[in-house]
Coordinates of N, CA and C in Angstrom, one line a residue:
M100 N 68.7 77.1 91.6 CA 69.8 77.0 92.5 C 71.1 77.3 91.7
G101 N 71.1 77.0 90.4 CA 72.3 77.3 89.6 C 72.7 78.7 89.6
W102 N 71.7 79.7 89.6 CA 72.0 81.1 89.7 C 72.7 81.4 91.0
F103 N 72.2 80.9 92.1 CA 72.8 81.2 93.4 C 74.3 80.7 93.5
L104 N 74.5 79.4 93.0 CA 75.8 78.9 93.0 C 76.7 79.7 92.1
G105 N 76.2 80.2 91.0 CA 77.0 81.0 90.1 C 77.4 82.3 90.7
L106 N 76.5 82.9 91.5 CA 76.8 84.1 92.2 C 77.9 83.9 93.3
G107 N 77.8 82.8 94.0 CA 78.7 82.4 95.0 C 80.1 82.2 94.4
I108 N 80.2 81.5 93.3 CA 81.5 81.3 92.6 C 82.0 82.6 92.0
A109 N 81.1 83.4 91.5 CA 81.6 84.7 90.9 C 82.2 85.6 92.0
G110 N 81.6 85.5 93.2 CA 82.1 86.3 94.3 C 83.5 85.8 94.7
L111 N 83.7 84.5 94.7 CA 85.0 84.0 95.0 C 86.1 84.4 94.0
V112 N 85.6 84.3 92.7 CA 86.5 84.7 91.6 C 86.9 86.2 91.7
L113 N 85.9 87.0 92.1 CA 86.2 88.4 92.3 C 87.2 88.7 93.4
L114 N 87.0 87.9 94.5 CA 88.0 88.0 95.6 C 89.4 87.6 95.2
V115 N 89.5 86.5 94.4 CA 90.8 86.1 93.9 C 91.4 87.2 93.0
L116 N 90.6 87.8 92.1 CA 91.1 88.8 91.3 C 91.5 90.1 92.1
S117 N 90.8 90.4 93.1 CA 91.1 91.6 93.9 C 92.4 91.3 94.7
L118 N 92.7 90.1 95.0 CA 94.0 89.8 95.7 C 95.2 89.7 94.7
V119 N 94.9 89.2 93.5 CA 96.0 89.1 92.5 C 96.3 90.4 92.0
F120 N 95.3 91.2 91.6 CA 95.6 92.5 91.0 C 95.5 93.7 92.0
D121 N 95.7 93.4 93.2 CA 95.7 94.3 94.4 C 94.9 95.6 94.2
G122 N 95.5 96.6 93.7 CA 94.9 97.9 93.7 C 94.4 98.3 92.3
V123 N 94.7 97.5 91.3 CA 94.4 97.8 89.9 C 92.9 98.0 89.7
L124 N 92.1 97.0 90.2 CA 90.7 97.0 90.0 C 90.0 98.0 90.9
E125 N 90.6 98.4 92.0 CA 90.0 99.4 92.9 C 89.7 100.7 92.2
G126 N 90.5 101.1 91.2 CA 90.3 102.4 90.5 C 88.9 102.5 89.9
V127 N 88.4 101.3 89.4 CA 87.1 101.3 88.8 C 86.0 101.7 89.8
L128 N 86.2 101.2 91.1 CA 85.2 101.5 92.1 C 85.3 102.9 92.7
D129 N 86.5 103.5 92.6 CA 86.7 104.9 93.1 C 85.8 105.8 92.3
S130 N 85.6 105.6 91.0 CA 84.8 106.5 90.2 C 83.3 106.4 90.5
I131 N 82.9 105.3 91.1 CA 81.4 105.1 91.4 C 81.1 105.2 92.9
G132 N 82.0 105.7 93.7 CA 81.7 105.9 95.1 C 82.6 105.1 96.0
G133 N 83.7 104.6 95.6 CA 84.6 103.8 96.4 C 85.2 104.6 97.5
G134 N 85.0 105.9 97.5 CA 85.5 106.8 98.5 C 84.7 106.8 99.8
L135 N 83.8 105.8 100.0 CA 83.0 105.7 101.2 C 83.8 105.0 102.2
D136 N 85.0 105.3 102.4 CA 85.9 104.7 103.4 C 86.0 103.2 103.2
G137 N 86.1 102.8 101.9 CA 86.3 101.4 101.6 C 85.1 100.6 101.6
F138 N 83.9 101.2 101.8 CA 82.7 100.3 101.9 C 82.4 99.7 100.5
L139 N 82.8 100.3 99.4 CA 82.6 99.6 98.1 C 83.9 99.0 97.6
S140 N 84.7 98.5 98.4 CA 85.9 97.9 98.0 C 85.6 96.5 97.4
L141 N 86.6 96.0 96.6 CA 86.4 94.7 96.0 C 86.2 93.5 97.0
P142 N 87.0 93.5 98.1 CA 86.7 92.4 99.1 C 85.3 92.5 99.7
V143 N 84.8 93.7 99.9 CA 83.5 93.8 100.5 C 82.4 93.3 99.5
I144 N 82.6 93.8 98.3 CA 81.6 93.3 97.2 C 81.7 91.8 97.0
A145 N 82.9 91.3 97.0 CA 83.1 89.9 96.8 C 82.5 89.1 97.9
G146 N 82.7 89.5 99.1 CA 82.0 88.9 100.3 C 80.5 88.9 100.2
F147 N 80.0 90.0 99.8 CA 78.5 90.2 99.7 C 78.0 89.2 98.7
V148 N 78.6 89.2 97.5 CA 78.1 88.4 96.4 C 78.2 86.9 96.7
S149 N 79.4 86.5 97.3 CA 79.5 85.1 97.7 C 78.5 84.7 98.7
A150 N 78.4 85.5 99.8 CA 77.4 85.1 100.8 C 76.0 85.1 100.3
L151 N 75.6 86.0 99.4 CA 74.3 86.0 98.8 C 74.1 84.7 98.0
G152 N 75.1 84.4 97.2 CA 74.9 83.2 96.3 C 74.9 81.9 97.1
F153 N 75.8 81.7 98.0 CA 75.9 80.4 98.7 C 74.8 80.3 99.7
T154 N 74.4 81.4 100.4 CA 73.3 81.3 101.3 C 72.0 81.0 100.6
G155 N 71.8 81.7 99.5 CA 70.6 81.5 98.6 C 70.5 80.1 98.2
A156 N 71.7 79.5 97.8 CA 71.7 78.1 97.3 C 71.3 77.1 98.5
I157 N 71.9 77.4 99.6 CA 71.6 76.5 100.8 C 70.1 76.6 101.2
V158 N 69.6 77.9 101.3 CA 68.2 78.0 101.7 C 67.3 77.4 100.6
L159 N 67.6 77.6 99.4 CA 66.8 77.0 98.3 C 66.8 75.5 98.3
G160 N 68.0 74.9 98.6 CA 68.2 73.5 98.5 C 67.7 72.8 99.8
T161 N 67.7 73.4 100.9 CA 67.3 72.7 102.2 C 65.9 73.0 102.6
T162 N 65.3 74.0 102.1 CA 63.9 74.3 102.4 C 63.0 74.2 101.2
G163 N 61.7 74.2 101.4 CA 60.8 74.2 100.2 C 60.4 75.5 99.8
T164 N 61.1 76.6 100.2 CA 60.6 77.9 99.9 C 61.1 78.3 98.5
G165 N 60.6 79.4 98.0 CA 61.0 79.8 96.6 C 62.3 80.6 96.5
A166 N 62.5 81.1 95.3 CA 63.7 81.9 95.1 C 63.7 83.2 95.8
G167 N 62.5 83.8 96.0 CA 62.5 85.1 96.6 C 62.9 85.0 98.1
V168 N 62.5 84.0 98.8 CA 62.9 83.8 100.2 C 64.4 83.5 100.2
A169 N 64.9 82.7 99.3 CA 66.3 82.4 99.3 C 67.1 83.6 99.0
A170 N 66.7 84.5 98.0 CA 67.4 85.7 97.7 C 67.4 86.7 98.9
G171 N 66.3 86.7 99.6 CA 66.2 87.6 100.8 C 67.2 87.1 101.9
A172 N 67.2 85.8 102.1 CA 68.1 85.3 103.1 C 69.6 85.5 102.7
G173 N 69.8 85.4 101.4 CA 71.2 85.6 100.9 C 71.6 87.0 101.0
A174 N 70.6 88.0 100.7 CA 70.9 89.4 100.8 C 71.3 89.8 102.3
V175 N 70.5 89.2 103.2 CA 70.8 89.5 104.6 C 72.2 88.9 105.0
A176 N 72.5 87.7 104.6 CA 73.8 87.1 104.9 C 74.9 87.9 104.2
G177 N 74.6 88.3 103.0 CA 75.6 89.1 102.2 C 75.9 90.4 102.9
G178 N 74.8 91.1 103.4 CA 75.0 92.3 104.1 C 75.9 92.1 105.4
V179 N 75.6 91.1 106.1 CA 76.4 90.8 107.3 C 77.9 90.5 107.0
V180 N 78.1 89.7 106.0 CA 79.5 89.4 105.6 C 80.2 90.6 105.0
G181 N 79.5 91.4 104.2 CA 80.1 92.6 103.6 C 80.4 93.6 104.7
W182 N 79.5 93.8 105.7 CA 79.8 94.7 106.8 C 81.0 94.2 107.6
G183 N 81.0 92.9 107.9 CA 82.1 92.4 108.7 C 83.5 92.5 107.9
T184 N 83.5 92.3 106.6 CA 84.7 92.5 105.8 C 85.1 94.0 105.9
W185 N 84.2 94.9 105.8 CA 84.5 96.3 105.8 C 85.1 96.7 107.2
R186 N 84.5 96.2 108.3 CA 85.0 96.5 109.6 C 86.4 95.9 109.8
F187 N 86.6 94.7 109.4 CA 87.9 94.0 109.5 C 88.9 94.8 108.7
S188 N 88.7 95.2 107.5 CA 89.7 95.9 106.7 C 90.0 97.2 107.3
R189 N 89.0 97.9 107.9 CA 89.2 99.2 108.6 C 90.1 99.0 109.8
A190 N 89.9 97.9 110.5 CA 90.7 97.6 111.7 C 92.1 97.4 111.3
L191 N 92.3 96.7 110.2 CA 93.7 96.4 109.7 C 94.4 97.6 109.3
L192 N 93.7 98.5 108.6 CA 94.3 99.7 108.1 C 94.6 100.7 109.2
R193 N 93.9 100.7 110.3 CA 94.1 101.6 111.5 C 95.2 101.1 112.4
D194 N 95.7 99.9 112.2 CA 96.7 99.4 113.1 C 98.1 100.0 112.9
G195 N 98.2 101.3 113.0 CA 99.4 102.0 112.8 C 99.7 102.9 114.0
S196 N 99.3 102.5 115.2 CA 99.4 103.4 116.3 C 100.8 103.5 116.8
A197 N 101.6 102.5 116.6 CA 103.0 102.5 117.1 C 103.8 103.3 116.1
S198 N 104.7 104.1 116.7 CA 105.6 105.0 115.8 C 106.7 104.1 115.3
A199 N 107.2 104.5 114.2 CA 108.3 103.8 113.5 C 109.6 104.0 114.3
P200 N 110.4 103.0 114.4 CA 111.7 103.2 115.2 C 112.6 104.2 114.5
R201 N 113.3 105.0 115.3 CA 114.2 106.0 114.8 C 115.6 105.7 115.4
E202 N 116.6 106.4 114.8 CA 118.0 106.2 115.3 C 118.1 106.6 116.7
G203 N 117.4 107.6 117.2 CA 117.5 108.1 118.5 C 117.1 107.0 119.5
D204 N 116.3 106.0 119.1 CA 115.9 104.9 120.0 C 117.1 104.0 120.3
L205 N 118.2 104.2 119.7 CA 119.4 103.3 119.9 C 120.1 103.6 121.2
A206 N 120.0 104.9 121.7 CA 120.8 105.2 122.9 C 120.4 104.4 124.0
G207 N 121.3 103.8 124.7 CA 121.1 102.9 125.8 C 120.9 101.4 125.5
T208 N 121.0 101.1 124.2 CA 120.9 99.7 123.8 C 122.3 99.0 123.7
S209 N 122.3 97.7 123.7 CA 123.6 97.0 123.6 C 123.8 96.4 122.3
G210 N 125.0 96.1 121.9 CA 125.3 95.5 120.7 C 126.7 94.8 120.8
S211 N 127.2 94.4 119.7 CA 128.6 93.8 119.7 C 129.4 94.4 118.5
V212 N 130.7 94.4 118.8 CA 131.6 95.0 117.8 C 131.9 94.0 116.7
V213 N 131.7 94.5 115.5 CA 132.0 93.7 114.3 C 133.3 93.9 113.7
T214 N 133.7 95.2 113.7 CA 135.1 95.6 113.3 C 135.7 96.4 114.4
A215 N 136.9 96.0 114.8 CA 137.5 96.7 115.9 C 137.5 98.2 115.8
I216 N 137.3 98.9 117.0 CA 137.2 100.3 117.0 C 138.6 100.9 117.5
P217 N 139.3 101.6 116.7 CA 140.6 102.2 117.2 C 140.2 103.5 118.1
V218 N 141.3 104.0 118.7 CA 141.1 105.1 119.7 C 140.4 106.3 119.0
D219 N 141.0 106.8 118.0 CA 140.4 108.0 117.4 C 139.9 107.7 116.0
G220 N 139.2 106.6 115.8 CA 138.7 106.3 114.5 C 137.4 105.6 114.6
Y221 N 136.9 105.0 113.5 CA 135.6 104.3 113.5 C 135.8 102.9 113.3
G222 N 134.9 102.1 113.9 CA 134.8 100.7 113.7 C 133.3 100.4 113.3
E223 N 132.9 99.2 113.5 CA 131.5 98.8 113.2 C 130.9 98.0 114.3
V224 N 129.7 98.3 114.6 CA 129.0 97.5 115.7 C 127.6 97.0 115.1
L225 N 127.2 95.9 115.6 CA 125.9 95.3 115.2 C 124.9 95.6 116.3
L226 N 123.9 96.4 116.0 CA 122.8 96.7 116.9 C 121.5 96.2 116.4
Y227 N 120.5 96.2 117.3 CA 119.2 95.8 116.9 C 118.2 96.9 117.0
L228 N 117.6 97.3 115.9 CA 116.6 98.4 115.9 C 115.3 97.8 115.5
A229 N 114.3 97.8 116.5 CA 113.0 97.2 116.3 C 113.2 95.7 116.0
G230 N 114.1 95.0 116.6 CA 114.3 93.6 116.4 C 115.1 93.2 115.2
Q231 N 115.5 94.2 114.4 CA 116.2 93.9 113.1 C 117.7 94.2 113.3
P232 N 118.6 93.4 112.9 CA 120.0 93.7 113.1 C 120.4 94.8 112.0
V233 N 121.1 95.8 112.6 CA 121.6 96.9 111.7 C 123.1 97.2 112.1
K234 N 123.9 97.3 111.1 CA 125.3 97.6 111.3 C 125.5 99.1 111.2
Y235 N 126.2 99.7 112.3 CA 126.5 101.1 112.4 C 128.0 101.3 112.5
A236 N 128.4 102.5 112.0 CA 129.8 102.9 112.3 C 129.8 103.3 113.7
A237 N 130.9 103.0 114.4 CA 131.0 103.3 115.8 C 132.3 104.0 116.2
K238 N 132.2 104.9 117.2 CA 133.4 105.6 117.7 C 133.4 105.3 119.2
A239 N 134.6 105.2 119.8 CA 134.7 105.0 121.3 C 135.8 105.8 121.8
G240 N 135.8 106.0 123.1 CA 136.9 106.8 123.7 C 138.1 105.9 124.0
V241 N 138.0 104.6 124.0 CA 139.1 103.6 124.2 C 139.0 102.6 123.1
P242 N 140.2 102.0 122.8 CA 140.1 100.9 121.7 C 139.3 99.8 122.2
V243 N 138.5 99.3 121.2 CA 137.5 98.2 121.6 C 137.8 97.0 120.5
E244 N 138.0 95.8 121.0 CA 138.3 94.7 120.2 C 137.0 94.1 119.6
R245 N 137.2 93.4 118.5 CA 136.1 92.7 117.8 C 135.4 91.7 118.7
G246 N 134.1 91.6 118.7 CA 133.4 90.7 119.6 C 133.0 91.2 120.9
T247 N 133.5 92.4 121.3 CA 133.2 93.0 122.6 C 131.8 93.5 122.7
E248 N 131.1 93.2 123.8 CA 129.8 93.8 123.9 C 129.9 95.3 124.3
V249 N 129.1 96.1 123.7 CA 129.1 97.6 123.9 C 127.7 98.1 124.2
W250 N 127.7 99.3 124.9 CA 126.5 100.1 125.1 C 126.6 101.3 124.2
V251 N 125.5 101.7 123.7 CA 125.4 102.9 122.9 C 125.2 104.1 123.8
D252 N 126.2 105.0 123.8 CA 126.1 106.3 124.6 C 125.2 107.3 123.9
S253 N 125.5 107.5 122.6 CA 124.7 108.5 121.9 C 124.7 108.2 120.4
V254 N 123.8 108.8 119.7 CA 123.7 108.7 118.3 C 124.4 109.9 117.7
L255 N 125.4 109.7 116.9 CA 126.2 110.8 116.3 C 125.6 111.3 115.0
S256 N 125.1 110.3 114.2 CA 124.4 110.6 112.9 C 123.5 109.5 112.6
P257 N 122.8 109.5 111.5 CA 121.9 108.4 111.1 C 122.6 107.1 110.9
T258 N 123.9 107.2 110.7 CA 124.7 105.9 110.4 C 125.8 105.7 111.4
S259 N 126.0 106.5 112.4 CA 127.1 106.3 113.4 C 126.6 106.5 114.8
V260 N 127.3 105.8 115.7 CA 127.0 105.9 117.1 C 128.3 106.0 117.9
S261 N 128.1 106.5 119.2 CA 129.2 106.5 120.1 C 129.0 105.4 121.1
V262 N 130.0 104.6 121.4 CA 129.8 103.4 122.3 C 130.8 103.4 123.4
R263 N 130.5 102.5 124.3 CA 131.5 102.2 125.4 C 131.4 100.7 125.7
P264 N 132.5 100.1 126.1 CA 132.5 98.7 126.4 C 131.6 98.4 127.6
V265 N 131.0 97.3 127.6 CA 130.2 96.9 128.8 C 131.2 96.3 129.8
E266 N 131.1 96.8 131.1 CA 132.0 96.3 132.1 C 131.2 95.3 133.0
R267 N 131.8 94.2 133.1 CA 131.1 93.1 133.9 C 131.9 92.8 135.2

């Protein structure tokens, strides 16, 4: 049973090392076939070894069977945990379906004036791009006082917008 517990603990240590040293240890596995779409990644191997060890220890400790049956049960459990870890990591890496927000997405949004906007000059407005506050230089056809709510008419450049006051 000591061997199985040692394998389980070694798998957990490998998992901690893979989290602490993030991609450093992954280079070792790339040379031996880690390019199988992450199937031989450290979290997958750590999950397999931990499940093999702990399941083997449980089977050996609770039943009267030998080490061979415990190792077989551990290998099956390790395969299931490794496969589940691989599928979960692939799902996390694929979660990029939404496009990144761009400045063009600002047209039609509202914000507030941070620095007053003169007639033929620039002021500053606070807008929200993807939920994050971003300050932009702003131009308007009329003077706009600080604190006024404004609508973005158009995006002039990556750092400036054209606005108009909200009429209520």
